[in-house]
Coordinates of N, CA and C in Angstrom, one line a residue:
X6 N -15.0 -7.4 -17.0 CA -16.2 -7.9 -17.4 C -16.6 -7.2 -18.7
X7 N -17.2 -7.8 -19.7 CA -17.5 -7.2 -20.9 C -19.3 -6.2 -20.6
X8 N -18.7 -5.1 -21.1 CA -20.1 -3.9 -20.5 C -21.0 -4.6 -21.1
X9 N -21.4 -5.5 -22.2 CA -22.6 -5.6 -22.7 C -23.2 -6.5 -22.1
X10 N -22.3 -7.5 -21.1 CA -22.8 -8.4 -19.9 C -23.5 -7.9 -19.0
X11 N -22.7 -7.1 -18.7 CA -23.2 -6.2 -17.4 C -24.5 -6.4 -16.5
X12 N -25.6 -5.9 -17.5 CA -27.1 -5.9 -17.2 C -27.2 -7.3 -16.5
X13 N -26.6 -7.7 -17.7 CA -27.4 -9.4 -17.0 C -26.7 -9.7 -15.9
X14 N -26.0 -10.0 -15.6 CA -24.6 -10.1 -14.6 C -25.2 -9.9 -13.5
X15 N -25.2 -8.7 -13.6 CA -25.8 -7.6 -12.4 C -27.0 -7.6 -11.6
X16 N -27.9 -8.2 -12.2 CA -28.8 -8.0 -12.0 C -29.4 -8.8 -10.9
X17 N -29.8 -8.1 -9.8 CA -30.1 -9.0 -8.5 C -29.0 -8.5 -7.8
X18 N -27.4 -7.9 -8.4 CA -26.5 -8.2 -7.6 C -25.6 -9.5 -7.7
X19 N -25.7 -9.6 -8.7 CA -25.3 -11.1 -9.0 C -24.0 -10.3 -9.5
X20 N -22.8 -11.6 -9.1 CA -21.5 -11.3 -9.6 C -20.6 -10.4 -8.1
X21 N -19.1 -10.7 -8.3 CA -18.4 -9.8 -7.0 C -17.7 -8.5 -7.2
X22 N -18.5 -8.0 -6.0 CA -17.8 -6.4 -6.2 C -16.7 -6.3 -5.5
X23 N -16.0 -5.4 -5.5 CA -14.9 -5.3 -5.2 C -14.8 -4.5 -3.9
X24 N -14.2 -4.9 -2.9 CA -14.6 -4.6 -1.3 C -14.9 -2.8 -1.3
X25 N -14.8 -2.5 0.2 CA -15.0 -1.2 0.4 C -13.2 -0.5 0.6
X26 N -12.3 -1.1 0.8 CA -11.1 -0.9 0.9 C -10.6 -0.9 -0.4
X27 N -10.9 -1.8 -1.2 CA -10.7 -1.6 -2.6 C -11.4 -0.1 -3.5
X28 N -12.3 -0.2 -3.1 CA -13.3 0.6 -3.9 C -12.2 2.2 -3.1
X29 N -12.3 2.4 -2.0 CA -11.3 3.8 -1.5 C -10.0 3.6 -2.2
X30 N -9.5 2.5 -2.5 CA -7.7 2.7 -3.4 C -8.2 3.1 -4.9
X31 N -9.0 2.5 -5.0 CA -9.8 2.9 -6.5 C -9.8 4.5 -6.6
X32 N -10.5 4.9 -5.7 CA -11.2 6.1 -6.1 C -10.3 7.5 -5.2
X33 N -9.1 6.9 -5.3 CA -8.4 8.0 -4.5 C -7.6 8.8 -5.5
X34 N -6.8 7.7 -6.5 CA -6.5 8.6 -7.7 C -7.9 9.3 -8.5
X35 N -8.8 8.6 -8.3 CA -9.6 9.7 -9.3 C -10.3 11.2 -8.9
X36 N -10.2 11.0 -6.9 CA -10.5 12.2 -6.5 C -9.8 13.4 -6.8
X37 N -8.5 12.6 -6.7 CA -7.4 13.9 -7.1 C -7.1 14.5 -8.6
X38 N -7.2 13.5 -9.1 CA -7.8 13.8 -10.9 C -8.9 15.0 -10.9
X39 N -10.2 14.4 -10.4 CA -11.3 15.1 -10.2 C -10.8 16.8 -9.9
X40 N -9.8 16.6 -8.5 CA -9.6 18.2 -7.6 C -8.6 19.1 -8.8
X41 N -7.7 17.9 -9.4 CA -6.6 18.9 -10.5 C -7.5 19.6 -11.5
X42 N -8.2 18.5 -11.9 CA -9.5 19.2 -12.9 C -10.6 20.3 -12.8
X43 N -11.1 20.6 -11.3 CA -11.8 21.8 -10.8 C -10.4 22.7 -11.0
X44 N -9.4 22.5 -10.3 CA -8.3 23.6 -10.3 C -7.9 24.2 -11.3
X45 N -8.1 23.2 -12.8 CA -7.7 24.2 -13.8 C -9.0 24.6 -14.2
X46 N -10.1 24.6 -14.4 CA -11.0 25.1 -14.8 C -11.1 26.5 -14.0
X47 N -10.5 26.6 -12.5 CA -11.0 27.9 -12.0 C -9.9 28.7 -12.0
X48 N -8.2 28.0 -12.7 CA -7.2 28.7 -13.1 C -7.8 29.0 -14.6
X49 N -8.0 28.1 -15.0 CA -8.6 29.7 -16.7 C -9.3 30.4 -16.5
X50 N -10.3 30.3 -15.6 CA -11.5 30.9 -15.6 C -10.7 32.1 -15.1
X51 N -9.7 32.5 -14.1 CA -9.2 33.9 -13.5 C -8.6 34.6 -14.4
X52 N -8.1 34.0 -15.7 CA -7.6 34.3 -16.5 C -8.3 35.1 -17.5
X53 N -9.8 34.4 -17.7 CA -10.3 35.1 -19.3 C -10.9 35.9 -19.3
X54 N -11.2 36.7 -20.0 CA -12.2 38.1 -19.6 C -13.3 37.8 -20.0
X55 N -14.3 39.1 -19.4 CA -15.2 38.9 -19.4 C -16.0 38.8 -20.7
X56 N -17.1 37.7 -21.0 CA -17.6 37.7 -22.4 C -18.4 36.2 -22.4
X57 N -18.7 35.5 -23.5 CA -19.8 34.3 -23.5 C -18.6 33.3 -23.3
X58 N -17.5 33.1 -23.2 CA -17.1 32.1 -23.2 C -16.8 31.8 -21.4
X59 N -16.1 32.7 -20.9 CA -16.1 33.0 -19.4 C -18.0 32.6 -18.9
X60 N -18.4 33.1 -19.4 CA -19.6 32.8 -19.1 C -20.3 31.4 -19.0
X61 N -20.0 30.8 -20.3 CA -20.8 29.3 -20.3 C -19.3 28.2 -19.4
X62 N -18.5 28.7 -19.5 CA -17.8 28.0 -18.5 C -17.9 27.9 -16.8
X63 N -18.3 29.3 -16.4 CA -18.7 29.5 -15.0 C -20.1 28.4 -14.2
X64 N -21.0 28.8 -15.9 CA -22.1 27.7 -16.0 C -21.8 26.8 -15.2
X65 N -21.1 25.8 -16.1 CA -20.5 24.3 -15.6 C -19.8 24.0 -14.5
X66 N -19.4 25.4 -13.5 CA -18.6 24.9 -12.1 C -19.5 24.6 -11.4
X67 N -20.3 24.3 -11.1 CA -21.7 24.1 -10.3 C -21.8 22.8 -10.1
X68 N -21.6 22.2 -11.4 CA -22.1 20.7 -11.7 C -20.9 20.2 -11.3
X69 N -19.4 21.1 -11.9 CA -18.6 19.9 -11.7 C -18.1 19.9 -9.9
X70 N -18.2 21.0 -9.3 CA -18.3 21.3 -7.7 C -19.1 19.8 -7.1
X71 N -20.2 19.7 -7.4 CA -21.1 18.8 -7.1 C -20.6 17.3 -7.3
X72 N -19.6 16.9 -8.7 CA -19.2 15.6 -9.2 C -18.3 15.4 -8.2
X73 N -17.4 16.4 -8.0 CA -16.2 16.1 -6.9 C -16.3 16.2 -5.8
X74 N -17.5 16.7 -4.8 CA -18.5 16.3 -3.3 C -18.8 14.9 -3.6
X75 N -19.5 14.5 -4.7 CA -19.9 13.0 -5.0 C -19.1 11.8 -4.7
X76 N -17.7 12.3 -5.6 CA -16.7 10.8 -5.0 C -16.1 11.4 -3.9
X77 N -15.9 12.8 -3.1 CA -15.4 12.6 -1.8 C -16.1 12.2 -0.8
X78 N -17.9 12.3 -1.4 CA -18.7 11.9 -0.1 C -18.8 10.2 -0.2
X79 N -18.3 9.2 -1.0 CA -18.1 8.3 -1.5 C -17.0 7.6 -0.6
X80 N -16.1 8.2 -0.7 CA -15.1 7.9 -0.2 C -15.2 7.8 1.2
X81 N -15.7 8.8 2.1 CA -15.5 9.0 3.5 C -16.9 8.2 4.0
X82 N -17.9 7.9 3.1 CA -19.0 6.7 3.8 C -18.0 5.7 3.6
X83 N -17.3 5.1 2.6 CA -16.5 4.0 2.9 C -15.2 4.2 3.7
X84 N -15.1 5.1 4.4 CA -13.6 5.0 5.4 C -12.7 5.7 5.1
X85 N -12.4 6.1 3.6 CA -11.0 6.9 3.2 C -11.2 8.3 3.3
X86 N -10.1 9.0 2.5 CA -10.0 10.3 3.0 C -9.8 10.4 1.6
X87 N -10.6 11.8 0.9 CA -10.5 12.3 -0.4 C -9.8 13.1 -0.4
X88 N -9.2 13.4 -1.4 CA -8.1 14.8 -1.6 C -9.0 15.9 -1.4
X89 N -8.2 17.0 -0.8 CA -8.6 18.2 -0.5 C -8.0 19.2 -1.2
X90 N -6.9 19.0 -1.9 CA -6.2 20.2 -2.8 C -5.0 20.6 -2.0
X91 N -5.1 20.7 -0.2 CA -4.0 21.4 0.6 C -2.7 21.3 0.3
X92 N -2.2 20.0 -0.8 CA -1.1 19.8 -0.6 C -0.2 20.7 -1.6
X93 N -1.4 21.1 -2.3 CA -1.2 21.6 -4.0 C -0.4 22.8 -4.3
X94 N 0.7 22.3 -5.1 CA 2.0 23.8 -5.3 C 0.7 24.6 -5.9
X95 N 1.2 26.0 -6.6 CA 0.8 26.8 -7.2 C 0.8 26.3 -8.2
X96 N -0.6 27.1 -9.1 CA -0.5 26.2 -10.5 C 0.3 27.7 -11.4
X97 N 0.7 26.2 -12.6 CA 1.0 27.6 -13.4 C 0.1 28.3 -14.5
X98 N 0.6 29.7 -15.1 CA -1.1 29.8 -16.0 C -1.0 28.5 -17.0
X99 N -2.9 28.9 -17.4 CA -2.5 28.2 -18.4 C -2.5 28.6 -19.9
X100 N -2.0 29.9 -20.2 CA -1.8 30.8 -21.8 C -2.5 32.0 -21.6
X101 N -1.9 32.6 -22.6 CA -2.4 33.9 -22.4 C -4.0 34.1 -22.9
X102 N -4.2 33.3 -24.1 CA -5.2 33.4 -25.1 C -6.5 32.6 -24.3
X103 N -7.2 33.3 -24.5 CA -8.6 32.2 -24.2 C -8.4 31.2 -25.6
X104 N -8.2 30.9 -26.2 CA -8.1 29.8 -27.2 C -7.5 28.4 -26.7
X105 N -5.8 29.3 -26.3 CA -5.1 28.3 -25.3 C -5.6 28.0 -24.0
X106 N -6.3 28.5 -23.5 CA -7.1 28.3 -21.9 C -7.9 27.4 -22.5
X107 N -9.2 27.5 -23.6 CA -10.0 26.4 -23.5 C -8.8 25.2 -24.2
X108 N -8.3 25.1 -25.0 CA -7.7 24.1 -25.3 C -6.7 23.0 -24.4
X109 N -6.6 23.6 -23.5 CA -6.0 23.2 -22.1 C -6.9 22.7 -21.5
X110 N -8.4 23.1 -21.2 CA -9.4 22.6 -20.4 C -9.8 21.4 -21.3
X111 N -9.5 21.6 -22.4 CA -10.1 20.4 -23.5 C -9.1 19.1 -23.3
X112 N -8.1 19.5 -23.2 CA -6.7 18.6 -22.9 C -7.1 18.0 -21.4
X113 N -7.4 18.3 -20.6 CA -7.8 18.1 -19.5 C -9.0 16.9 -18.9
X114 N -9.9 17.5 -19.5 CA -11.3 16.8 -19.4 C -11.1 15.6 -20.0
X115 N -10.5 15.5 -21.4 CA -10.3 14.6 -22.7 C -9.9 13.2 -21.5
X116 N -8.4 13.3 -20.8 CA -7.9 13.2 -20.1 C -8.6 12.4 -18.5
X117 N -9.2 13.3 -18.2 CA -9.9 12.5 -17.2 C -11.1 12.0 -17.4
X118 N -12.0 11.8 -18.2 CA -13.1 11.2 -19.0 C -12.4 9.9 -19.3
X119 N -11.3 9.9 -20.1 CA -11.1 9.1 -20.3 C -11.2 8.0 -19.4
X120 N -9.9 8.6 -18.1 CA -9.6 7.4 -17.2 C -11.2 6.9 -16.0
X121 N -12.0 8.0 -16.4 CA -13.2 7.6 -15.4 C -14.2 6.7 -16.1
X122 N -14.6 6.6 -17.6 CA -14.6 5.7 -18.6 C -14.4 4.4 -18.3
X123 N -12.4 4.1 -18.4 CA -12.0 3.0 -17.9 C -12.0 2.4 -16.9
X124 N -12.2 3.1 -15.7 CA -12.8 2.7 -14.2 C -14.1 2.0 -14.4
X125 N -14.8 2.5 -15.2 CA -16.2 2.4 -15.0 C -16.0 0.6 -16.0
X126 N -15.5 0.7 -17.1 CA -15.6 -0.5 -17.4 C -15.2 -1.2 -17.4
X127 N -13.6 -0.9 -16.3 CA -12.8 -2.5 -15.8 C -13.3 -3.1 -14.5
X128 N -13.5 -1.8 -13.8 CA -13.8 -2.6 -12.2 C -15.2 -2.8 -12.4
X129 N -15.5 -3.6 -11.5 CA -16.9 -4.2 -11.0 C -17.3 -3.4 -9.4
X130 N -17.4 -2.3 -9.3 CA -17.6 -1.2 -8.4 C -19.0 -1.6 -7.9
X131 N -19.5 -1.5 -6.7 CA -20.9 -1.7 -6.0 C -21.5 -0.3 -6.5
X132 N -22.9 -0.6 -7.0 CA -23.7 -0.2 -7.9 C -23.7 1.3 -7.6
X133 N -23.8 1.5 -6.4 CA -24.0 3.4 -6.1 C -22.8 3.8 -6.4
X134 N -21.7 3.7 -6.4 CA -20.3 4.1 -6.5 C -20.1 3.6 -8.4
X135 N -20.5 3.1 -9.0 CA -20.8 2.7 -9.9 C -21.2 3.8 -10.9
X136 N -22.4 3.9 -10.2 CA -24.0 5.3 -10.8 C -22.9 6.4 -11.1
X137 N -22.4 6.8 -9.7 CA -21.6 8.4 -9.9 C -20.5 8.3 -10.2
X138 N -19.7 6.9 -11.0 CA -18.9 6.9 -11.8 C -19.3 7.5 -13.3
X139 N -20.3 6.6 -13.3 CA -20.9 6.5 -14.9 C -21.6 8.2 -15.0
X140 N -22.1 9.1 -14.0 CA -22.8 10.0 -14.3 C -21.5 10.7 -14.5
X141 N -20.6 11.3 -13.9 CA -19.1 12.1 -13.7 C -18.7 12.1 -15.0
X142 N -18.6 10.4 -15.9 CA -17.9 10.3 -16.9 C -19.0 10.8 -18.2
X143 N -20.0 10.8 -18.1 CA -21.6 11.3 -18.7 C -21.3 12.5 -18.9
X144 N -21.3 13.5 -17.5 CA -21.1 14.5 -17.8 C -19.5 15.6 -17.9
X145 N -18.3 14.5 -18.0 CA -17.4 15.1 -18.6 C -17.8 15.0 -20.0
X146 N -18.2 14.0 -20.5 CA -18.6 14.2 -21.9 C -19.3 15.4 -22.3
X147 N -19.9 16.1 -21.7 CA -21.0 16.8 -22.3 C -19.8 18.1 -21.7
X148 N -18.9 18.4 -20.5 CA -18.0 19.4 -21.2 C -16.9 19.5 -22.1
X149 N -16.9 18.0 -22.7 CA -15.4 18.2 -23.8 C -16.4 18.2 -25.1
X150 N -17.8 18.3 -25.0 CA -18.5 18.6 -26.1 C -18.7 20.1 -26.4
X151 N -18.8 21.2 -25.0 CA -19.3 22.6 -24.7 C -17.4 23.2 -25.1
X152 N -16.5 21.9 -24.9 CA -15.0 22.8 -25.2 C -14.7 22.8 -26.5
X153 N -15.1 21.8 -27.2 CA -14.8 21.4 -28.6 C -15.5 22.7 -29.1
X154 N -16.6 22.8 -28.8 CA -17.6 23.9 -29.7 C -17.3 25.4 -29.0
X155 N -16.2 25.4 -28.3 CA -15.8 26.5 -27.9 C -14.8 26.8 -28.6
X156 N -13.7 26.0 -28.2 CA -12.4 25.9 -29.7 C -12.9 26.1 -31.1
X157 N -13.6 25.4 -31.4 CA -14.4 25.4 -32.7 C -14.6 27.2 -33.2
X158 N -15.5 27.6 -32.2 CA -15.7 28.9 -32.2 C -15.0 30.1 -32.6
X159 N -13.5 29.5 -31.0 CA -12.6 30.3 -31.2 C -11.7 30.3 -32.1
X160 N -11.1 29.2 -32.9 CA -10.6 29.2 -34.1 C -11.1 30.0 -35.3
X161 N -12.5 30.3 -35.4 CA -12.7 31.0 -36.7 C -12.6 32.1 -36.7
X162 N -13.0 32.8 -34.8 CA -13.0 34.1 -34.8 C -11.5 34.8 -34.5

């Protein structure tokens, strides 16, 4: 559906969403996207020392903790089962340098924003499962804005 339809489309509920079985196959790769994505944020984070940049990143586990409860609790009101991480090898680091650590989180986010983006604008998802698509993908934006201006940072210094 073209996003700029949307409103109208939508409105009332008007138009077909895509069942509750569907909406769980949908959102099963992106839980696990979502879980690989907390995992490296809290593999750099063990890595960098202490300072403003460890710092404003600690910030943001909070919120994104919260994003990835959102589509698991999503998931298990519609019937499926969200990833839990149990299955997950060891990760590897991700560089020595905090430079390379945020640039890896930047590679990351870049990455899943993306594909949560394109969820949001191909499927026709029922409107709550919709919301905390479009907020998830909202606020990955606002951390590959906090990474850019972190890299940014780190490059001059």
């Amino acid at each position: 559906m073209f996003p700029a339809l949307r409103p109208l489309l939508n409105k009332g509920g008007a138009g077909r969403y895509i069942s509750r079985e569907e909406t769980v196959e949908r959102l099963a790769p992106i839980s696990q996207r979502h879980l690989d994505l907390l995992f490296a944020y809290d593999r750099a984070l063990a890595g960098l020392p202490d300072g403003p940049v460890k710092e404003q990143l600690e910030a943001m586990m909070p919120y994104l903790r919260t994003e990835v409860a959102k589509i698991s609790e999503t998931m298990l009101s519609l019937g499926g089962t969200p990833a839990t991480g149990v299955e997950r090898e060891p990760a590897t680091d991700a560089g020595d340098a905090t430079r390379d650590r945020v640039q890896t989180l930047l590679g990351a986010e870049k990455s899943f924003g993306d594909a949560l983006r394109e969820e949001v604008d191909i499927v026709h998802h029922q409107e709550r499962t919709r919301a905390i698509l479009t907020h998830n993908a909202e606020a990955s934006t606002s951390r590959i804005d906090l990474l850019r201006a972190l890299a940014a940072d780190l490059q001059r210094g």
